[in-house]
PDB file of C-alpha atoms in Angstrom:
ATOM      1  CA  UNK A   1      -4.434  41.959 203.486  1.00  0.00           C
ATOM      2  CA  UNK A   2      -3.863  42.756 207.143  1.00  0.00           C
ATOM      3  CA  UNK A   3      -2.530  46.043 208.484  1.00  0.00           C
ATOM      4  CA  UNK A   4       1.368  46.565 208.563  1.00  0.00           C
ATOM      5  CA  UNK A   5       2.614  48.182 211.631  1.00  0.00           C
ATOM      6  CA  UNK A   6       6.123  49.151 212.618  1.00  0.00           C
ATOM      7  CA  UNK A   7       6.982  49.123 216.387  1.00  0.00           C
ATOM      8  CA  UNK A   8      10.002  51.074 217.134  1.00  0.00           C
ATOM      9  CA  UNK A   9      11.283  50.877 220.855  1.00  0.00           C
ATOM     10  CA  UNK A  10      14.557  50.027 222.254  1.00  0.00           C
ATOM     11  CA  UNK A  11      12.963  48.116 225.167  1.00  0.00           C
ATOM     12  CA  UNK A  12      12.084  44.323 223.959  1.00  0.00           C
ATOM     13  CA  UNK A  13       9.453  43.909 226.953  1.00  0.00           C
ATOM     14  CA  UNK A  14       7.836  46.988 225.613  1.00  0.00           C
ATOM     15  CA  UNK A  15       7.887  45.741 221.871  1.00  0.00           C
ATOM     16  CA  UNK A  16       6.333  42.515 222.928  1.00  0.00           C
ATOM     17  CA  UNK A  17       3.481  44.405 224.962  1.00  0.00           C
ATOM     18  CA  UNK A  18       2.586  46.458 222.151  1.00  0.00           C
ATOM     19  CA  UNK A  19       2.779  43.446 219.842  1.00  0.00           C
ATOM     20  CA  UNK A  20       0.110  41.912 222.009  1.00  0.00           C
ATOM     21  CA  UNK A  21      -1.812  44.792 222.218  1.00  0.00           C
ATOM     22  CA  UNK A  22      -2.110  45.649 218.557  1.00  0.00           C
ATOM     23  CA  UNK A  23      -2.660  41.818 217.725  1.00  0.00           C
ATOM     24  CA  UNK A  24      -6.280  42.679 218.768  1.00  0.00           C
ATOM     25  CA  UNK A  25      -6.609  44.598 215.430  1.00  0.00           C
ATOM     26  CA  UNK A  26      -7.851  42.022 213.047  1.00  0.00           C
ATOM     27  CA  UNK A  27      -4.338  40.272 213.109  1.00  0.00           C
ATOM     28  CA  UNK A  28      -2.114  42.879 211.592  1.00  0.00           C
ATOM     29  CA  UNK A  29       1.596  42.122 210.666  1.00  0.00           C
ATOM     30  CA  UNK A  30       3.818  43.552 213.337  1.00  0.00           C
ATOM     31  CA  UNK A  31       7.262  44.677 212.372  1.00  0.00           C
ATOM     32  CA  UNK A  32       9.775  45.555 214.953  1.00  0.00           C
ATOM     33  CA  UNK A  33      12.792  47.784 215.129  1.00  0.00           C
ATOM     34  CA  UNK A  34      15.160  48.288 218.131  1.00  0.00           C
ATOM     35  CA  UNK A  35      15.984  52.169 217.569  1.00  0.00           C
ATOM     36  CA  UNK A  36      15.170  54.972 215.256  1.00  0.00           C
ATOM     37  CA  UNK A  37      17.552  54.231 212.553  1.00  0.00           C
ATOM     38  CA  UNK A  38      16.299  50.618 212.192  1.00  0.00           C
ATOM     39  CA  UNK A  39      12.920  52.095 212.136  1.00  0.00           C
ATOM     40  CA  UNK A  40      13.767  54.290 209.089  1.00  0.00           C
ATOM     41  CA  UNK A  41      15.146  51.476 207.266  1.00  0.00           C
ATOM     42  CA  UNK A  42      12.472  49.406 207.696  1.00  0.00           C
ATOM     43  CA  UNK A  43       9.708  51.804 206.843  1.00  0.00           C
ATOM     44  CA  UNK A  44      11.514  52.058 203.699  1.00  0.00           C
ATOM     45  CA  UNK A  45      11.705  48.458 203.014  1.00  0.00           C
ATOM     46  CA  UNK A  46       8.479  47.301 204.350  1.00  0.00           C
ATOM     47  CA  UNK A  47       6.330  50.226 203.574  1.00  0.00           C
ATOM     48  CA  UNK A  48       3.998  49.812 206.740  1.00  0.00           C
ATOM     49  CA  UNK A  49       0.589  51.131 206.973  1.00  0.00           C
ATOM     50  CA  UNK A  50       1.471  53.056 210.374  1.00  0.00           C
ATOM     51  CA  UNK A  51       4.783  53.494 212.592  1.00  0.00           C
ATOM     52  CA  UNK A  52       4.890  53.519 216.380  1.00  0.00           C
ATOM     53  CA  UNK A  53       7.956  55.395 217.815  1.00  0.00           C
ATOM     54  CA  UNK A  54       9.210  55.536 221.167  1.00  0.00           C
ATOM     55  CA  UNK A  55      10.731  59.139 222.043  1.00  0.00           C
ATOM     56  CA  UNK A  56      14.086  58.038 223.470  1.00  0.00           C
ATOM     57  CA  UNK A  57      15.803  55.335 221.883  1.00  0.00           C
ATOM     58  CA  UNK A  58      19.670  54.946 221.233  1.00  0.00           C
ATOM     59  CA  UNK A  59      21.322  55.355 217.853  1.00  0.00           C
ATOM     60  CA  UNK A  60      18.443  57.453 216.484  1.00  0.00           C
ATOM     61  CA  UNK A  61      16.018  58.911 218.630  1.00  0.00           C
ATOM     62  CA  UNK A  62      12.270  59.086 217.703  1.00  0.00           C
ATOM     63  CA  UNK A  63      12.142  62.851 216.919  1.00  0.00           C
ATOM     64  CA  UNK A  64      14.985  62.418 214.456  1.00  0.00           C
ATOM     65  CA  UNK A  65      13.747  58.937 212.825  1.00  0.00           C
ATOM     66  CA  UNK A  66       9.981  60.738 212.541  1.00  0.00           C
ATOM     67  CA  UNK A  67      11.453  63.536 210.852  1.00  0.00           C
ATOM     68  CA  UNK A  68      13.518  61.137 208.418  1.00  0.00           C
ATOM     69  CA  UNK A  69      10.627  58.871 207.873  1.00  0.00           C
ATOM     70  CA  UNK A  70       8.243  61.917 207.056  1.00  0.00           C
ATOM     71  CA  UNK A  71      10.669  63.204 204.440  1.00  0.00           C
ATOM     72  CA  UNK A  72      10.828  60.118 202.630  1.00  0.00           C
ATOM     73  CA  UNK A  73       7.161  58.719 203.250  1.00  0.00           C
ATOM     74  CA  UNK A  74       5.095  61.876 203.777  1.00  0.00           C
ATOM     75  CA  UNK A  75       1.908  59.996 203.908  1.00  0.00           C
ATOM     76  CA  UNK A  76       2.592  57.543 206.377  1.00  0.00           C
ATOM     77  CA  UNK A  77       0.957  58.015 209.865  1.00  0.00           C
ATOM     78  CA  UNK A  78       3.710  58.215 212.795  1.00  0.00           C
ATOM     79  CA  UNK A  79       2.285  58.004 216.315  1.00  0.00           C
ATOM     80  CA  UNK A  80       4.785  58.430 219.175  1.00  0.00           C
ATOM     81  CA  UNK A  81       4.315  56.269 222.401  1.00  0.00           C
ATOM     82  CA  UNK A  82       6.401  57.668 225.241  1.00  0.00           C
ATOM     83  CA  UNK A  83       6.689  58.164 229.044  1.00  0.00           C
ATOM     84  CA  UNK A  84       7.777  61.573 228.360  1.00  0.00           C
ATOM     85  CA  UNK A  85       4.366  63.078 227.504  1.00  0.00           C
ATOM     86  CA  UNK A  86       3.500  66.638 227.735  1.00  0.00           C
ATOM     87  CA  UNK A  87       1.553  68.916 226.099  1.00  0.00           C
ATOM     88  CA  UNK A  88       4.580  71.036 224.852  1.00  0.00           C
ATOM     89  CA  UNK A  89       6.181  67.567 223.410  1.00  0.00           C
ATOM     90  CA  UNK A  90       2.949  66.882 221.846  1.00  0.00           C
ATOM     91  CA  UNK A  91       3.381  70.452 220.004  1.00  0.00           C
ATOM     92  CA  UNK A  92       6.871  69.829 219.195  1.00  0.00           C
ATOM     93  CA  UNK A  93       6.208  66.030 217.567  1.00  0.00           C
ATOM     94  CA  UNK A  94       4.096  67.502 215.072  1.00  0.00           C
ATOM     95  CA  UNK A  95       6.675  69.540 213.554  1.00  0.00           C
ATOM     96  CA  UNK A  96       8.698  66.232 213.051  1.00  0.00           C
ATOM     97  CA  UNK A  97       5.950  64.507 211.301  1.00  0.00           C
ATOM     98  CA  UNK A  98       3.987  62.630 214.232  1.00  0.00           C
ATOM     99  CA  UNK A  99       0.493  63.093 213.869  1.00  0.00           C
ATOM    100  CA  UNK A 100      -0.448  61.505 217.391  1.00  0.00           C
ATOM    101  CA  UNK A 101       1.373  61.102 220.679  1.00  0.00           C
ATOM    102  CA  UNK A 102       0.509  58.514 223.416  1.00  0.00           C
ATOM    103  CA  UNK A 103       1.510  58.071 226.721  1.00  0.00           C
ATOM    104  CA  UNK A 104       2.740  54.720 227.641  1.00  0.00           C
ATOM    105  CA  UNK A 105       0.869  54.754 230.696  1.00  0.00           C
ATOM    106  CA  UNK A 106      -2.307  54.989 228.742  1.00  0.00           C
ATOM    107  CA  UNK A 107      -1.209  52.487 226.107  1.00  0.00           C
ATOM    108  CA  UNK A 108      -4.640  51.074 225.621  1.00  0.00           C
ATOM    109  CA  UNK A 109      -5.268  54.476 223.958  1.00  0.00           C
ATOM    110  CA  UNK A 110      -3.095  53.348 221.428  1.00  0.00           C
ATOM    111  CA  UNK A 111      -5.661  50.874 219.713  1.00  0.00           C
ATOM    112  CA  UNK A 112      -8.273  53.808 218.918  1.00  0.00           C
ATOM    113  CA  UNK A 113      -5.348  56.159 217.810  1.00  0.00           C
ATOM    114  CA  UNK A 114      -3.876  53.436 215.474  1.00  0.00           C
ATOM    115  CA  UNK A 115      -7.240  52.532 214.131  1.00  0.00           C
ATOM    116  CA  UNK A 116      -7.586  56.169 212.996  1.00  0.00           C
ATOM    117  CA  UNK A 117      -4.639  55.671 210.731  1.00  0.00           C
ATOM    118  CA  UNK A 118      -4.941  52.001 209.235  1.00  0.00           C
ATOM    119  CA  UNK A 119      -6.786  51.700 205.946  1.00  0.00           C
ATOM    120  CA  UNK A 120     -10.313  50.974 206.096  1.00  0.00           C
ATOM    121  CA  UNK A 121     -10.881  46.779 205.500  1.00  0.00           C
ATOM    122  CA  UNK A 122     -12.532  46.106 202.098  1.00  0.00           C
ATOM    123  CA  UNK A 123     -16.279  45.482 202.263  1.00  0.00           C
ATOM    124  CA  UNK A 124     -17.511  42.381 202.613  1.00  0.00           C
ATOM    125  CA  UNK A 125     -18.231  40.350 199.289  1.00  0.00           C
ATOM    126  CA  UNK A 126     -21.114  37.955 199.613  1.00  0.00           C
ATOM    127  CA  UNK A 127     -20.143  34.562 198.467  1.00  0.00           C
ATOM    128  CA  UNK A 128     -22.664  32.165 197.090  1.00  0.00           C
ATOM    129  CA  UNK A 129     -23.359  29.333 199.234  1.00  0.00           C
ATOM    130  CA  UNK A 130     -22.211  25.881 198.096  1.00  0.00           C
ATOM    131  CA  UNK A 131     -24.397  24.264 200.493  1.00  0.00           C
ATOM    132  CA  UNK A 132     -26.758  21.889 198.285  1.00  0.00           C
ATOM    133  CA  UNK A 133     -29.516  22.163 200.855  1.00  0.00           C
ATOM    134  CA  UNK A 134     -29.754  26.089 200.828  1.00  0.00           C
ATOM    135  CA  UNK A 135     -33.466  26.799 199.917  1.00  0.00           C
ATOM    136  CA  UNK A 136     -32.368  29.861 197.998  1.00  0.00           C
ATOM    137  CA  UNK A 137     -31.124  29.613 194.282  1.00  0.00           C
ATOM    138  CA  UNK A 138     -28.493  31.999 193.584  1.00  0.00           C
ATOM    139  CA  UNK A 139     -29.786  33.957 190.702  1.00  0.00           C
ATOM    140  CA  UNK A 140     -27.767  34.209 187.426  1.00  0.00           C
ATOM    141  CA  UNK A 141     -28.505  36.532 184.359  1.00  0.00           C
ATOM    142  CA  UNK A 142     -27.604  35.270 180.855  1.00  0.00           C
ATOM    143  CA  UNK A 143     -27.535  37.529 177.867  1.00  0.00           C
ATOM    144  CA  UNK A 144     -30.273  37.202 175.089  1.00  0.00           C
ATOM    145  CA  UNK A 145     -29.431  34.131 172.506  1.00  0.00           C
ATOM    146  CA  UNK A 146     -29.535  35.780 169.222  1.00  0.00           C
ATOM    147  CA  UNK A 147     -30.540  32.373 167.567  1.00  0.00           C
ATOM    148  CA  UNK A 148     -34.193  32.378 169.610  1.00  0.00           C
ATOM    149  CA  UNK A 149     -36.961  35.019 169.085  1.00  0.00           C
ATOM    150  CA  UNK A 150     -37.434  37.559 171.506  1.00  0.00           C
ATOM    151  CA  UNK A 151     -39.584  36.636 174.545  1.00  0.00           C
ATOM    152  CA  UNK A 152     -43.029  37.365 174.010  1.00  0.00           C
ATOM    153  CA  UNK A 153     -43.015  37.690 170.257  1.00  0.00           C
ATOM    154  CA  UNK A 154     -46.190  36.735 168.355  1.00  0.00           C
ATOM    155  CA  UNK A 155     -46.273  34.666 165.269  1.00  0.00           C
ATOM    156  CA  UNK A 156     -48.965  34.680 162.415  1.00  0.00           C
ATOM    157  CA  UNK A 157     -49.728  31.290 160.972  1.00  0.00           C
ATOM    158  CA  UNK A 158     -47.460  32.204 158.121  1.00  0.00           C
ATOM    159  CA  UNK A 159     -44.657  33.408 159.779  1.00  0.00           C
ATOM    160  CA  UNK A 160     -44.036  30.645 162.437  1.00  0.00           C
ATOM    161  CA  UNK A 161     -40.799  29.545 162.815  1.00  0.00           C
ATOM    162  CA  UNK A 162     -41.472  26.045 164.019  1.00  0.00           C
ATOM    163  CA  UNK A 163     -44.884  24.741 162.333  1.00  0.00           C
ATOM    164  CA  UNK A 164     -44.952  20.928 162.975  1.00  0.00           C
ATOM    165  CA  UNK A 165     -46.812  19.947 159.855  1.00  0.00           C
ATOM    166  CA  UNK A 166     -45.641  21.870 156.640  1.00  0.00           C
ATOM    167  CA  UNK A 167     -48.757  23.011 154.803  1.00  0.00           C
ATOM    168  CA  UNK A 168     -49.164  21.640 151.466  1.00  0.00           C
ATOM    169  CA  UNK A 169     -51.055  23.023 148.462  1.00  0.00           C
ATOM    170  CA  UNK A 170     -54.502  21.404 147.088  1.00  0.00           C
ATOM    171  CA  UNK A 171     -54.742  20.836 143.597  1.00  0.00           C
ATOM    172  CA  UNK A 172     -58.015  21.336 142.248  1.00  0.00           C
ATOM    173  CA  UNK A 173     -58.876  17.847 140.079  1.00  0.00           C
TER     174      UNK A 173
END
């Protein structure tokens, strides 16, 4: 199942650019919100694997929406992507449940940051080849058959279960 990422930014061009950037991450499902209030509602409804918030948005800003989302879904990783990055802001956003802040001028850093928070993909499960020309057969293991003698069993002449000629008794005449 692909990762689900919620992007909240009031600028449609920024949402489109972030979507295109994030689509290189093994085809995630991208959910878009135009403001912080919509982001909170979609986070509850859609249960994404990660949230990317802008700081300055109408209706509800990124800090307020981060606070709401982190109260409702405390394990959900929230990343802030903003033009207003500073060391002081980086410390402040952590108080609101944001795990990492990325400057929009370095949006390419967002890929590595978001990958840290996404669930690991399931391990590849080997699939048996359906190619009849495959030289290696797929090994199978069957349980023992209870009606057959165990492998390697040795029978005496009297105890052989599959004697082709039954023994006849000789009578003295």
